[in-house]
Amino acid sequence: QIVPTRSIPAGISALVPFEPSRGAAENAAEMIETLATVATGAVTVASRDAKLDGLEVRKGEYLGLCEGTPIASSPSFEVAARAVADRLVATQPGVLTLLTGADDHDVGALVAALEHAHPQTELEVHVGGQPHYALLLGAE
C-alpha cells in the first residue's frame, strides 16, 4: 500500500510508526494519522528575481518555504532558516528535524539559537545530502 507524502521530512515522519508485525492497511492508517501532525519547510537558493506571494526574492538569496509557501528571503542562510524553523515550531512544538543539504551548511549557530528560543522543542539534525535544498525541516 502506498502512503502519499508531499516532502522528504513528511515521508520520514510517516515511517516512524511503521511496525513490521502489522498488516499493510493498519500500518498505512497509522502513517496517515502521523502525517496529519507534521508541518514541513525548506530553505533553497532562488534561481531568479521574483515576487512570490508578496515576498520580494532576489536571485542567489536564500528562500524559506513553509508547506511550500514562501515566507522569507535573505542573503543569510541562518536568517531564512530561522524564519522557517520558528514558524514550524509555532505550529508543532514537539520535535523539529533538520536535514542538511549537499552544501552542508554549518547549522550549529542555528541549532543554538533554536534551543534558546524554543527550549520545549527537541531538535534532531541529520545529514540529508539533498542537492537543491540547503535545509529541509519537519516539525511534529
CSV table of C-alpha atoms in Angstrom, one decimal:
chain,number,residue,atom,x,y,z
A,1,GLN,CA,0.0,0.0,0.0
A,2,ILE,CA,1.3,3.5,-0.9
A,3,VAL,CA,1.1,6.4,1.6
A,4,PRO,CA,1.5,9.6,-0.3
A,5,THR,CA,3.5,12.4,1.1
A,6,ARG,CA,4.5,15.9,-0.2
A,7,SER,CA,8.0,16.1,1.1
A,8,ILE,CA,11.0,14.1,2.3
A,9,PRO,CA,10.6,15.2,6.0
A,10,ALA,CA,6.9,14.2,5.9
A,11,GLY,CA,7.9,10.8,4.4
A,12,ILE,CA,10.4,10.3,7.2
A,13,SER,CA,7.9,11.1,9.9
A,14,ALA,CA,5.4,8.7,8.3
A,15,LEU,CA,7.9,5.9,8.7
A,16,VAL,CA,8.2,6.3,12.5
A,17,PRO,CA,5.0,4.5,13.4
A,18,PHE,CA,5.7,1.6,10.9
A,19,GLU,CA,5.6,-1.7,12.7
A,20,PRO,CA,6.6,-4.8,10.6
A,21,SER,CA,4.3,-7.1,12.6
A,22,ARG,CA,1.2,-5.2,11.5
A,23,GLY,CA,-0.6,-5.5,8.2
A,24,ALA,CA,-0.3,-3.0,5.4
A,25,ALA,CA,-3.7,-1.4,6.0
A,26,GLU,CA,-3.0,-0.9,9.7
A,27,ASN,CA,0.4,0.5,9.1
A,28,ALA,CA,-0.9,2.8,6.4
A,29,ALA,CA,-3.6,4.1,8.7
A,30,GLU,CA,-1.0,4.8,11.4
A,31,MET,CA,1.3,6.5,8.9
A,32,ILE,CA,-1.5,8.7,7.6
A,33,GLU,CA,-2.5,9.7,11.1
A,34,THR,CA,1.1,10.7,11.8
A,35,LEU,CA,1.2,12.8,8.6
A,36,ALA,CA,-1.7,14.9,9.9
A,37,THR,CA,0.6,16.1,12.7
A,38,VAL,CA,3.6,17.0,10.5
A,39,ALA,CA,4.5,20.5,9.3
A,40,THR,CA,7.4,20.8,6.8
A,41,GLY,CA,9.6,23.5,5.5
A,42,ALA,CA,12.6,24.1,3.3
A,43,VAL,CA,15.4,26.5,2.5
A,44,THR,CA,16.7,26.8,-1.0
A,45,VAL,CA,18.5,29.3,-3.2
A,46,ALA,CA,16.4,31.5,-5.5
A,47,SER,CA,17.3,30.9,-9.2
A,48,ARG,CA,15.8,34.2,-10.3
A,49,ASP,CA,14.4,37.5,-9.0
A,50,ALA,CA,10.7,37.2,-8.3
A,51,LYS,CA,7.8,38.4,-6.3
A,52,LEU,CA,6.2,35.3,-4.6
A,53,ASP,CA,3.0,35.8,-2.6
A,54,GLY,CA,4.0,39.4,-2.0
A,55,LEU,CA,7.6,38.4,-0.9
A,56,GLU,CA,10.5,40.0,-2.9
A,57,VAL,CA,13.0,37.4,-3.7
A,58,ARG,CA,16.4,38.1,-5.3
A,59,LYS,CA,18.4,35.6,-7.4
A,60,GLY,CA,21.1,33.9,-5.2
A,61,GLU,CA,19.3,34.7,-1.9
A,62,TYR,CA,18.0,32.0,0.4
A,63,LEU,CA,14.3,31.4,0.1
A,64,GLY,CA,12.5,29.9,3.1
A,65,LEU,CA,9.3,27.9,2.5
A,66,CYS,CA,6.7,26.6,4.9
A,67,GLU,CA,4.4,23.9,3.5
A,68,GLY,CA,5.5,25.2,0.0
A,69,THR,CA,4.6,28.8,0.7
A,70,PRO,CA,7.4,31.4,0.5
A,71,ILE,CA,7.8,33.1,3.9
A,72,ALA,CA,11.4,34.5,4.0
A,73,SER,CA,14.1,35.7,1.6
A,74,SER,CA,17.5,36.7,2.8
A,75,PRO,CA,21.2,36.7,1.7
A,76,SER,CA,21.8,34.9,5.1
A,77,PHE,CA,21.2,31.2,5.3
A,78,GLU,CA,20.6,31.5,9.1
A,79,VAL,CA,18.0,34.2,8.8
A,80,ALA,CA,16.0,32.3,6.2
A,81,ALA,CA,16.3,29.0,8.1
A,82,ARG,CA,15.4,30.6,11.4
A,83,ALA,CA,12.3,32.2,9.9
A,84,VAL,CA,11.1,28.7,8.7
A,85,ALA,CA,12.1,26.9,11.9
A,86,ASP,CA,10.3,29.5,14.1
A,87,ARG,CA,7.1,29.2,12.0
A,88,LEU,CA,7.1,25.4,12.1
A,89,VAL,CA,7.8,25.3,15.9
A,90,ALA,CA,4.9,27.7,16.5
A,91,THR,CA,2.5,25.2,15.0
A,92,GLN,CA,4.2,21.9,16.0
A,93,PRO,CA,6.5,22.4,19.1
A,94,GLY,CA,7.3,18.8,19.9
A,95,VAL,CA,10.2,17.7,17.7
A,96,LEU,CA,12.0,19.7,14.9
A,97,THR,CA,14.1,17.7,12.5
A,98,LEU,CA,16.7,19.4,10.3
A,99,LEU,CA,18.1,17.7,7.2
A,100,THR,CA,21.2,19.5,5.9
A,101,GLY,CA,21.7,19.6,2.2
A,102,ALA,CA,24.6,18.8,-0.1
A,103,ASP,CA,26.2,22.2,0.6
A,104,ASP,CA,26.5,21.1,4.2
A,105,HIS,CA,25.9,24.5,5.8
A,106,ASP,CA,27.0,24.7,9.4
A,107,VAL,CA,23.8,24.7,11.4
A,108,GLY,CA,25.5,25.0,14.8
A,109,ALA,CA,24.5,28.6,15.4
A,110,LEU,CA,21.0,28.0,14.1
A,111,VAL,CA,20.6,25.0,16.5
A,112,ALA,CA,21.9,27.0,19.5
A,113,ALA,CA,19.5,29.9,18.7
A,114,LEU,CA,16.6,27.5,18.4
A,115,GLU,CA,17.5,25.7,21.6
A,116,HIS,CA,17.5,29.0,23.4
A,117,ALA,CA,14.3,30.3,21.8
A,118,HIS,CA,12.3,27.0,22.0
A,119,PRO,CA,13.6,25.0,25.0
A,120,GLN,CA,10.5,22.8,24.9
A,121,THR,CA,11.3,21.6,21.4
A,122,GLU,CA,13.5,18.6,20.8
A,123,LEU,CA,15.9,19.2,17.9
A,124,GLU,CA,17.3,16.5,15.7
A,125,VAL,CA,19.9,17.2,13.0
A,126,HIS,CA,20.8,14.8,10.2
A,127,VAL,CA,22.9,14.9,7.1
A,128,GLY,CA,20.3,14.7,4.2
A,129,GLY,CA,22.6,15.5,1.3
A,130,GLN,CA,19.8,16.7,-0.9
A,131,PRO,CA,21.2,18.8,-3.8
A,132,HIS,CA,18.6,21.5,-4.3
A,133,TYR,CA,17.7,22.4,-0.7
A,134,ALA,CA,20.2,23.8,1.8
A,135,LEU,CA,17.9,22.6,4.5
A,136,LEU,CA,14.7,20.5,4.9
A,137,LEU,CA,12.7,20.8,8.1
A,138,GLY,CA,10.0,18.7,9.6
A,139,ALA,CA,8.1,19.5,12.8
A,140,GLU,CA,5.8,17.2,14.7
